[in-house]
Short mmCIF file of N, CA and C in Angstrom, two decimals:
data_model
loop_
_atom_site.label_atom_id
_atom_site.label_comp_id
_atom_site.label_asym_id
_atom_site.label_seq_id
_atom_site.Cartn_x
_atom_site.Cartn_y
_atom_site.Cartn_z
N MET B 3 0.79 -1.14 0.00
CA MET B 3 -0.01 0.00 -0.01
C MET B 3 0.86 1.26 -0.04
N PHE B 4 1.90 1.29 0.80
CA PHE B 4 2.77 2.44 0.85
C PHE B 4 4.06 2.17 0.06
N LYS B 5 4.61 3.22 -0.54
CA LYS B 5 5.89 3.06 -1.25
C LYS B 5 6.98 2.97 -0.23
N SER B 6 8.07 2.48 -0.67
CA SER B 6 9.23 2.43 0.21
C SER B 6 9.67 3.82 0.46
N ASP B 7 10.47 4.02 1.52
CA ASP B 7 10.93 5.36 1.82
C ASP B 7 11.76 5.94 0.71
N SER B 8 12.60 5.17 0.10
CA SER B 8 13.34 5.69 -1.05
C SER B 8 12.53 6.10 -2.21
N GLY B 9 11.41 5.39 -2.45
CA GLY B 9 10.47 5.78 -3.60
C GLY B 9 9.77 7.09 -3.24
N MET B 10 9.39 7.17 -1.99
CA MET B 10 8.68 8.46 -1.61
C MET B 10 9.65 9.65 -1.63
N VAL B 11 10.89 9.41 -1.21
CA VAL B 11 11.88 10.49 -1.21
C VAL B 11 12.16 10.88 -2.66
N ARG B 12 12.33 9.93 -3.56
CA ARG B 12 12.62 10.23 -4.98
C ARG B 12 11.47 11.04 -5.58
N GLU B 13 10.20 10.61 -5.31
CA GLU B 13 9.04 11.32 -5.83
C GLU B 13 8.97 12.68 -5.32
N LEU B 14 9.16 12.88 -4.01
CA LEU B 14 9.13 14.18 -3.39
C LEU B 14 10.25 15.06 -3.97
N PHE B 15 11.45 14.49 -4.06
CA PHE B 15 12.59 15.30 -4.57
C PHE B 15 12.31 15.70 -6.02
N SER B 16 11.75 14.81 -6.86
CA SER B 16 11.57 15.21 -8.24
C SER B 16 10.54 16.34 -8.38
N PHE B 17 9.47 16.32 -7.56
CA PHE B 17 8.54 17.42 -7.60
C PHE B 17 9.18 18.69 -7.00
N SER B 18 9.89 18.56 -5.87
CA SER B 18 10.47 19.73 -5.26
C SER B 18 11.54 20.35 -6.19
N LEU B 19 12.26 19.53 -6.89
CA LEU B 19 13.33 20.05 -7.74
C LEU B 19 12.70 20.92 -8.84
N TYR B 20 11.56 20.51 -9.53
CA TYR B 20 10.95 21.26 -10.52
C TYR B 20 10.35 22.54 -9.92
N ALA B 21 9.69 22.42 -8.81
CA ALA B 21 9.10 23.63 -8.16
C ALA B 21 10.22 24.62 -7.81
N PHE B 22 11.28 24.11 -7.34
CA PHE B 22 12.51 24.99 -6.96
C PHE B 22 12.99 25.69 -8.21
N ILE B 23 13.18 24.96 -9.27
CA ILE B 23 13.67 25.55 -10.55
C ILE B 23 12.73 26.62 -11.05
N ALA B 24 11.43 26.36 -11.00
CA ALA B 24 10.44 27.31 -11.50
C ALA B 24 10.48 28.62 -10.64
N ASN B 25 10.59 28.46 -9.34
CA ASN B 25 10.60 29.63 -8.42
C ASN B 25 11.90 30.44 -8.65
N VAL B 26 12.99 29.70 -8.79
CA VAL B 26 14.30 30.45 -9.01
C VAL B 26 14.22 31.16 -10.32
N ALA B 27 13.58 30.59 -11.36
CA ALA B 27 13.51 31.19 -12.71
C ALA B 27 12.70 32.46 -12.62
N VAL B 28 11.62 32.46 -11.87
CA VAL B 28 10.77 33.68 -11.71
C VAL B 28 11.56 34.75 -11.01
N LEU B 29 12.22 34.35 -9.85
CA LEU B 29 12.98 35.40 -9.13
C LEU B 29 14.15 35.91 -9.93
N LEU B 30 14.78 35.06 -10.77
CA LEU B 30 15.86 35.50 -11.61
C LEU B 30 15.38 36.48 -12.65
N ILE B 31 14.24 36.18 -13.30
CA ILE B 31 13.71 37.08 -14.30
C ILE B 31 13.36 38.43 -13.67
N LEU B 32 12.68 38.42 -12.52
CA LEU B 32 12.36 39.67 -11.89
C LEU B 32 13.53 40.48 -11.45
N SER B 33 14.60 39.83 -11.01
CA SER B 33 15.78 40.52 -10.53
C SER B 33 16.73 40.92 -11.66
N ILE B 34 16.82 40.14 -12.71
CA ILE B 34 17.72 40.50 -13.79
C ILE B 34 17.19 41.56 -14.76
N ALA B 35 15.84 41.63 -14.92
CA ALA B 35 15.31 42.47 -15.91
C ALA B 35 15.74 43.93 -15.76
N PRO B 36 15.73 44.54 -14.60
CA PRO B 36 16.14 45.92 -14.44
C PRO B 36 17.65 46.08 -14.86
N LEU B 37 18.49 45.09 -14.52
CA LEU B 37 19.91 45.22 -14.82
C LEU B 37 20.11 45.13 -16.34
N VAL B 38 19.37 44.31 -17.01
CA VAL B 38 19.48 44.17 -18.46
C VAL B 38 18.96 45.46 -19.12
N ILE B 39 17.91 45.99 -18.70
CA ILE B 39 17.38 47.24 -19.20
C ILE B 39 18.35 48.38 -19.04
N GLN B 40 18.99 48.43 -17.78
CA GLN B 40 19.88 49.48 -17.54
C GLN B 40 21.14 49.39 -18.37
N SER B 41 21.58 48.17 -18.72
CA SER B 41 22.79 47.98 -19.54
C SER B 41 22.57 48.47 -21.01
N VAL B 42 21.30 48.45 -21.45
CA VAL B 42 21.02 48.80 -22.80
C VAL B 42 20.48 50.23 -22.97
N LEU B 43 19.60 50.57 -21.99
CA LEU B 43 18.87 51.84 -22.08
C LEU B 43 19.20 52.74 -20.90
N PRO B 44 18.81 53.99 -20.87
CA PRO B 44 19.10 54.88 -19.77
C PRO B 44 18.42 54.43 -18.48
N LEU B 45 18.87 54.92 -17.36
CA LEU B 45 18.39 54.52 -16.05
C LEU B 45 16.90 54.85 -15.94
N SER B 46 16.45 55.91 -16.63
CA SER B 46 15.01 56.25 -16.57
C SER B 46 14.08 55.12 -17.09
N SER B 47 14.64 54.35 -18.00
CA SER B 47 13.86 53.21 -18.54
C SER B 47 13.65 52.13 -17.48
N VAL B 48 14.52 51.96 -16.55
CA VAL B 48 14.38 51.02 -15.42
C VAL B 48 13.24 51.50 -14.56
N ALA B 49 13.08 52.82 -14.37
CA ALA B 49 11.94 53.33 -13.55
C ALA B 49 10.62 53.02 -14.29
N LEU B 50 10.60 53.24 -15.64
CA LEU B 50 9.35 52.95 -16.29
C LEU B 50 9.03 51.37 -16.27
N TYR B 51 10.02 50.58 -16.40
CA TYR B 51 9.81 49.13 -16.28
C TYR B 51 9.34 48.78 -14.88
N SER B 52 9.96 49.29 -13.88
CA SER B 52 9.62 48.92 -12.46
C SER B 52 8.17 49.33 -12.18
N ILE B 53 7.71 50.44 -12.62
CA ILE B 53 6.34 50.79 -12.43
C ILE B 53 5.38 49.90 -13.15
N SER B 54 5.71 49.56 -14.35
CA SER B 54 4.84 48.65 -15.12
C SER B 54 4.88 47.29 -14.48
N ALA B 55 5.98 46.82 -14.06
CA ALA B 55 6.13 45.50 -13.45
C ALA B 55 5.36 45.40 -12.10
N LYS B 56 5.41 46.49 -11.37
CA LYS B 56 4.68 46.48 -10.11
C LYS B 56 3.19 46.35 -10.30
N ILE B 57 2.65 47.13 -11.25
CA ILE B 57 1.22 47.00 -11.51
C ILE B 57 0.88 45.71 -12.20
N GLY B 58 1.71 45.28 -13.12
CA GLY B 58 1.43 44.09 -13.87
C GLY B 58 1.44 42.80 -13.10
N ALA B 59 2.17 42.83 -12.02
CA ALA B 59 2.23 41.61 -11.15
C ALA B 59 0.98 41.42 -10.30
N GLN B 60 0.20 42.48 -10.10
CA GLN B 60 -0.96 42.39 -9.25
C GLN B 60 -2.02 41.33 -9.61
N PRO B 61 -2.29 41.09 -10.88
CA PRO B 61 -3.24 40.07 -11.18
C PRO B 61 -2.80 38.68 -10.82
N LEU B 62 -1.50 38.45 -10.69
CA LEU B 62 -0.93 37.12 -10.31
C LEU B 62 -1.18 36.79 -8.86
N LEU B 63 -1.32 37.81 -7.98
CA LEU B 63 -1.45 37.44 -6.54
C LEU B 63 -2.74 36.66 -6.22
N PRO B 64 -3.95 37.14 -6.58
CA PRO B 64 -5.10 36.25 -6.31
C PRO B 64 -5.09 34.95 -6.99
N ASN B 65 -4.55 34.92 -8.21
CA ASN B 65 -4.47 33.63 -8.93
C ASN B 65 -3.49 32.67 -8.32
N LYS B 66 -2.44 33.21 -7.80
CA LYS B 66 -1.45 32.31 -7.11
C LYS B 66 -2.06 31.76 -5.84
N LEU B 67 -2.82 32.54 -5.08
CA LEU B 67 -3.50 32.09 -3.91
C LEU B 67 -4.58 30.96 -4.27
N PHE B 68 -5.30 31.25 -5.29
CA PHE B 68 -6.32 30.29 -5.77
C PHE B 68 -5.62 28.99 -6.19
N SER B 69 -4.55 29.09 -6.95
CA SER B 69 -3.81 27.97 -7.43
C SER B 69 -3.28 27.15 -6.26
N ASN B 70 -2.82 27.79 -5.22
CA ASN B 70 -2.20 27.17 -4.06
C ASN B 70 -3.37 26.43 -3.30
N ALA B 71 -4.60 26.93 -3.37
CA ALA B 71 -5.70 26.32 -2.72
C ALA B 71 -6.18 25.02 -3.38
N LEU B 72 -5.84 24.87 -4.70
CA LEU B 72 -6.23 23.70 -5.44
C LEU B 72 -5.23 22.54 -5.18
N LEU B 73 -4.02 22.87 -4.80
CA LEU B 73 -2.95 21.85 -4.58
C LEU B 73 -3.37 20.76 -3.60
N PRO B 74 -3.99 21.06 -2.46
CA PRO B 74 -4.40 19.92 -1.60
C PRO B 74 -5.48 19.04 -2.25
N MET B 75 -6.37 19.60 -3.08
CA MET B 75 -7.34 18.77 -3.76
C MET B 75 -6.64 17.78 -4.68
N ILE B 76 -5.63 18.31 -5.42
CA ILE B 76 -4.92 17.41 -6.36
C ILE B 76 -4.13 16.37 -5.58
N SER B 77 -3.57 16.82 -4.51
CA SER B 77 -2.77 15.82 -3.69
C SER B 77 -3.61 14.75 -3.17
N GLN B 78 -4.82 15.11 -2.71
CA GLN B 78 -5.73 14.11 -2.14
C GLN B 78 -6.20 13.17 -3.25
N ALA B 79 -6.54 13.71 -4.46
CA ALA B 79 -6.90 12.87 -5.56
C ALA B 79 -5.74 11.89 -6.03
N ARG B 80 -4.53 12.46 -5.90
CA ARG B 80 -3.34 11.66 -6.30
C ARG B 80 -3.18 10.49 -5.32
N GLY B 81 -3.46 10.81 -4.05
CA GLY B 81 -3.30 9.78 -3.02
C GLY B 81 -4.31 8.65 -3.19
N ARG B 82 -5.49 9.00 -3.72
CA ARG B 82 -6.52 7.98 -4.00
C ARG B 82 -6.30 7.31 -5.37
N GLY B 83 -5.42 7.91 -6.16
CA GLY B 83 -5.20 7.36 -7.49
C GLY B 83 -6.27 7.71 -8.45
N ASP B 84 -6.96 8.79 -8.20
CA ASP B 84 -8.11 9.24 -9.03
C ASP B 84 -7.64 10.24 -10.06
N GLU B 85 -7.25 9.77 -11.20
CA GLU B 85 -6.70 10.56 -12.29
C GLU B 85 -7.86 11.45 -12.90
N THR B 86 -9.06 10.96 -12.85
CA THR B 86 -10.19 11.76 -13.40
C THR B 86 -10.39 13.03 -12.57
N ALA B 87 -10.33 12.88 -11.24
CA ALA B 87 -10.49 14.06 -10.40
C ALA B 87 -9.33 14.99 -10.58
N ILE B 88 -8.08 14.51 -10.75
CA ILE B 88 -6.93 15.36 -10.96
C ILE B 88 -7.17 16.15 -12.28
N ARG B 89 -7.55 15.45 -13.28
CA ARG B 89 -7.82 16.12 -14.60
C ARG B 89 -8.87 17.19 -14.47
N PHE B 90 -9.99 16.83 -13.72
CA PHE B 90 -11.09 17.75 -13.57
C PHE B 90 -10.61 19.06 -12.84
N VAL B 91 -9.87 18.82 -11.73
CA VAL B 91 -9.43 20.01 -10.97
C VAL B 91 -8.44 20.84 -11.80
N LEU B 92 -7.59 20.20 -12.63
CA LEU B 92 -6.61 21.00 -13.40
C LEU B 92 -7.33 21.77 -14.49
N ILE B 93 -8.25 21.13 -15.20
CA ILE B 93 -8.94 21.78 -16.31
C ILE B 93 -9.88 22.87 -15.80
N ASP B 94 -10.71 22.52 -14.82
CA ASP B 94 -11.68 23.55 -14.31
C ASP B 94 -10.94 24.61 -13.49
N GLY B 95 -9.85 24.19 -12.77
CA GLY B 95 -9.04 25.22 -12.08
C GLY B 95 -8.44 26.25 -13.05
N THR B 96 -7.91 25.74 -14.16
CA THR B 96 -7.39 26.64 -15.15
C THR B 96 -8.49 27.62 -15.74
N ARG B 97 -9.64 27.04 -15.96
CA ARG B 97 -10.75 27.87 -16.47
C ARG B 97 -11.13 28.93 -15.42
N LEU B 98 -11.16 28.56 -14.18
CA LEU B 98 -11.47 29.57 -13.14
C LEU B 98 -10.43 30.65 -12.99
N LEU B 99 -9.16 30.19 -13.07
CA LEU B 99 -8.02 31.17 -12.98
C LEU B 99 -8.11 32.15 -14.14
N LEU B 100 -8.41 31.65 -15.31
CA LEU B 100 -8.52 32.50 -16.48
C LEU B 100 -9.72 33.37 -16.33
N GLY B 101 -10.81 32.84 -15.76
CA GLY B 101 -12.01 33.65 -15.57
C GLY B 101 -11.77 34.82 -14.65
N LEU B 102 -10.91 34.61 -13.69
CA LEU B 102 -10.54 35.67 -12.75
C LEU B 102 -9.57 36.66 -13.45
N ALA B 103 -8.66 36.16 -14.16
CA ALA B 103 -7.50 37.00 -14.64
C ALA B 103 -7.85 37.77 -15.92
N VAL B 104 -8.48 37.14 -16.85
CA VAL B 104 -8.68 37.69 -18.21
C VAL B 104 -9.43 39.07 -18.15
N PRO B 105 -10.59 39.15 -17.46
CA PRO B 105 -11.20 40.48 -17.42
C PRO B 105 -10.38 41.51 -16.79
N PHE B 106 -9.63 41.19 -15.69
CA PHE B 106 -8.79 42.17 -14.98
C PHE B 106 -7.61 42.53 -15.90
N LEU B 107 -6.97 41.59 -16.57
CA LEU B 107 -5.86 41.87 -17.47
C LEU B 107 -6.35 42.68 -18.68
N GLY B 108 -7.52 42.41 -19.19
CA GLY B 108 -8.09 43.15 -20.28
C GLY B 108 -8.26 44.63 -19.94
N LEU B 109 -8.91 44.87 -18.78
CA LEU B 109 -9.07 46.21 -18.30
C LEU B 109 -7.73 46.91 -18.03
N LEU B 110 -6.84 46.12 -17.43
CA LEU B 110 -5.47 46.72 -17.20
C LEU B 110 -4.79 47.07 -18.47
N ALA B 111 -4.82 46.30 -19.47
CA ALA B 111 -4.23 46.63 -20.76
C ALA B 111 -4.87 47.80 -21.41
N TRP B 112 -6.26 47.86 -21.37
CA TRP B 112 -7.00 48.89 -21.99
C TRP B 112 -6.75 50.27 -21.39
N TYR B 113 -6.70 50.30 -20.02
CA TYR B 113 -6.57 51.51 -19.27
C TYR B 113 -5.12 51.69 -18.75
N ALA B 114 -4.11 51.03 -19.34
CA ALA B 114 -2.77 51.11 -18.81
C ALA B 114 -2.22 52.50 -18.75
N THR B 115 -2.27 53.21 -19.86
CA THR B 115 -1.66 54.53 -19.92
C THR B 115 -2.35 55.55 -18.94
N PRO B 116 -3.76 55.54 -18.95
CA PRO B 116 -4.38 56.46 -17.96
C PRO B 116 -4.15 56.08 -16.53
N LEU B 117 -4.01 54.80 -16.27
CA LEU B 117 -3.74 54.36 -14.91
C LEU B 117 -2.43 54.83 -14.42
N VAL B 118 -1.37 54.54 -15.25
CA VAL B 118 0.00 54.99 -14.92
C VAL B 118 0.09 56.51 -14.77
N THR B 119 -0.56 57.21 -15.72
CA THR B 119 -0.57 58.67 -15.67
C THR B 119 -1.17 59.17 -14.39
N LEU B 120 -2.35 58.61 -14.03
CA LEU B 120 -3.02 59.00 -12.85
C LEU B 120 -2.13 58.70 -11.60
N TRP B 121 -1.49 57.60 -11.56
CA TRP B 121 -0.76 57.22 -10.41
C TRP B 121 0.61 57.95 -10.25
N MET B 122 1.32 58.05 -11.36
CA MET B 122 2.70 58.58 -11.32
C MET B 122 2.85 59.97 -11.95
N GLY B 123 1.88 60.33 -12.82
CA GLY B 123 2.00 61.70 -13.44
C GLY B 123 2.37 61.49 -14.90
N PRO B 124 2.24 62.57 -15.66
CA PRO B 124 2.45 62.55 -17.11
C PRO B 124 3.90 62.14 -17.49
N LEU B 125 4.84 62.38 -16.75
CA LEU B 125 6.24 61.99 -17.13
C LEU B 125 6.39 60.52 -17.28
N PHE B 126 5.53 59.76 -16.64
CA PHE B 126 5.67 58.24 -16.69
C PHE B 126 4.64 57.71 -17.69
N GLN B 127 4.08 58.44 -18.53
CA GLN B 127 3.09 57.96 -19.47
C GLN B 127 3.65 56.85 -20.39
N PRO B 128 4.90 56.86 -20.79
CA PRO B 128 5.40 55.72 -21.62
C PRO B 128 5.34 54.38 -20.94
N ALA B 129 5.26 54.33 -19.64
CA ALA B 129 5.15 53.14 -18.98
C ALA B 129 3.82 52.35 -19.29
N GLY B 130 2.87 53.08 -19.78
CA GLY B 130 1.58 52.44 -20.17
C GLY B 130 1.75 51.43 -21.22
N GLY B 131 2.57 51.72 -22.20
CA GLY B 131 2.81 50.73 -23.23
C GLY B 131 3.55 49.48 -22.72
N LEU B 132 4.45 49.68 -21.82
CA LEU B 132 5.14 48.57 -21.18
C LEU B 132 4.18 47.75 -20.37
N LEU B 133 3.26 48.42 -19.67
CA LEU B 133 2.29 47.69 -18.87
C LEU B 133 1.36 46.82 -19.78
N GLN B 134 1.06 47.27 -20.97
CA GLN B 134 0.27 46.47 -21.86
C GLN B 134 0.95 45.24 -22.31
N ILE B 135 2.27 45.35 -22.54
CA ILE B 135 3.09 44.17 -22.90
C ILE B 135 3.21 43.27 -21.73
N LEU B 136 3.37 43.75 -20.55
CA LEU B 136 3.45 42.88 -19.33
C LEU B 136 2.16 42.24 -19.04
N ALA B 137 0.98 42.88 -19.32
CA ALA B 137 -0.33 42.25 -19.12
C ALA B 137 -0.47 41.07 -20.01
N ALA B 138 0.04 41.14 -21.23
CA ALA B 138 0.00 39.98 -22.12
C ALA B 138 0.90 38.85 -21.56
N ALA B 139 2.06 39.24 -21.07
CA ALA B 139 2.96 38.22 -20.47
C ALA B 139 2.32 37.54 -19.26
N VAL B 140 1.65 38.35 -18.43
CA VAL B 140 0.98 37.80 -17.21
C VAL B 140 -0.09 36.87 -17.65
N PHE B 141 -0.77 37.04 -18.76
CA PHE B 141 -1.77 36.12 -19.22
C PHE B 141 -1.13 34.72 -19.37
N PHE B 142 0.03 34.62 -20.00
CA PHE B 142 0.66 33.29 -20.16
C PHE B 142 1.16 32.75 -18.84
N SER B 143 1.51 33.64 -17.88
CA SER B 143 1.83 33.13 -16.60
C SER B 143 0.64 32.50 -15.84
N VAL B 144 -0.49 33.08 -16.09
CA VAL B 144 -1.77 32.55 -15.46
C VAL B 144 -2.04 31.13 -16.07
N LEU B 145 -1.82 30.99 -17.36
CA LEU B 145 -1.96 29.67 -17.98
C LEU B 145 -1.09 28.69 -17.30
N GLN B 146 0.15 29.07 -17.02
CA GLN B 146 1.07 28.15 -16.40
C GLN B 146 0.71 27.79 -14.94
N LEU B 147 0.07 28.75 -14.28
CA LEU B 147 -0.35 28.48 -12.84
C LEU B 147 -1.38 27.35 -12.83
#
């Protein structure tokens, strides 16, 4: 009924390794982007990117919480060996996450420039275009969640 300790450790390590790599990749992308931008463009471009990134990351927060709430359901179904339930949670969970994110991302992309201008002033108006690009990128991150 139970796997051997080495089998459980191997399965846990394989999942943990992929989760660790994914988390490090996200942190690396977020940390490296301003440095890459600064190496190619003036320092003011880093400010524009930082503002856009700060706003663009907001739709991921509720989706990440919702995604984390689904993990116990998937684990429980995995423990029972119920592949149908796992598939159901993954497909319907993705639909729900998209249902939460797409309207918000659409509004964010549509009103990006007025939102940035209202928040930071007219000097930061170019960040609106960056925010539209980041909103599209966040859409694909939601699909991955």
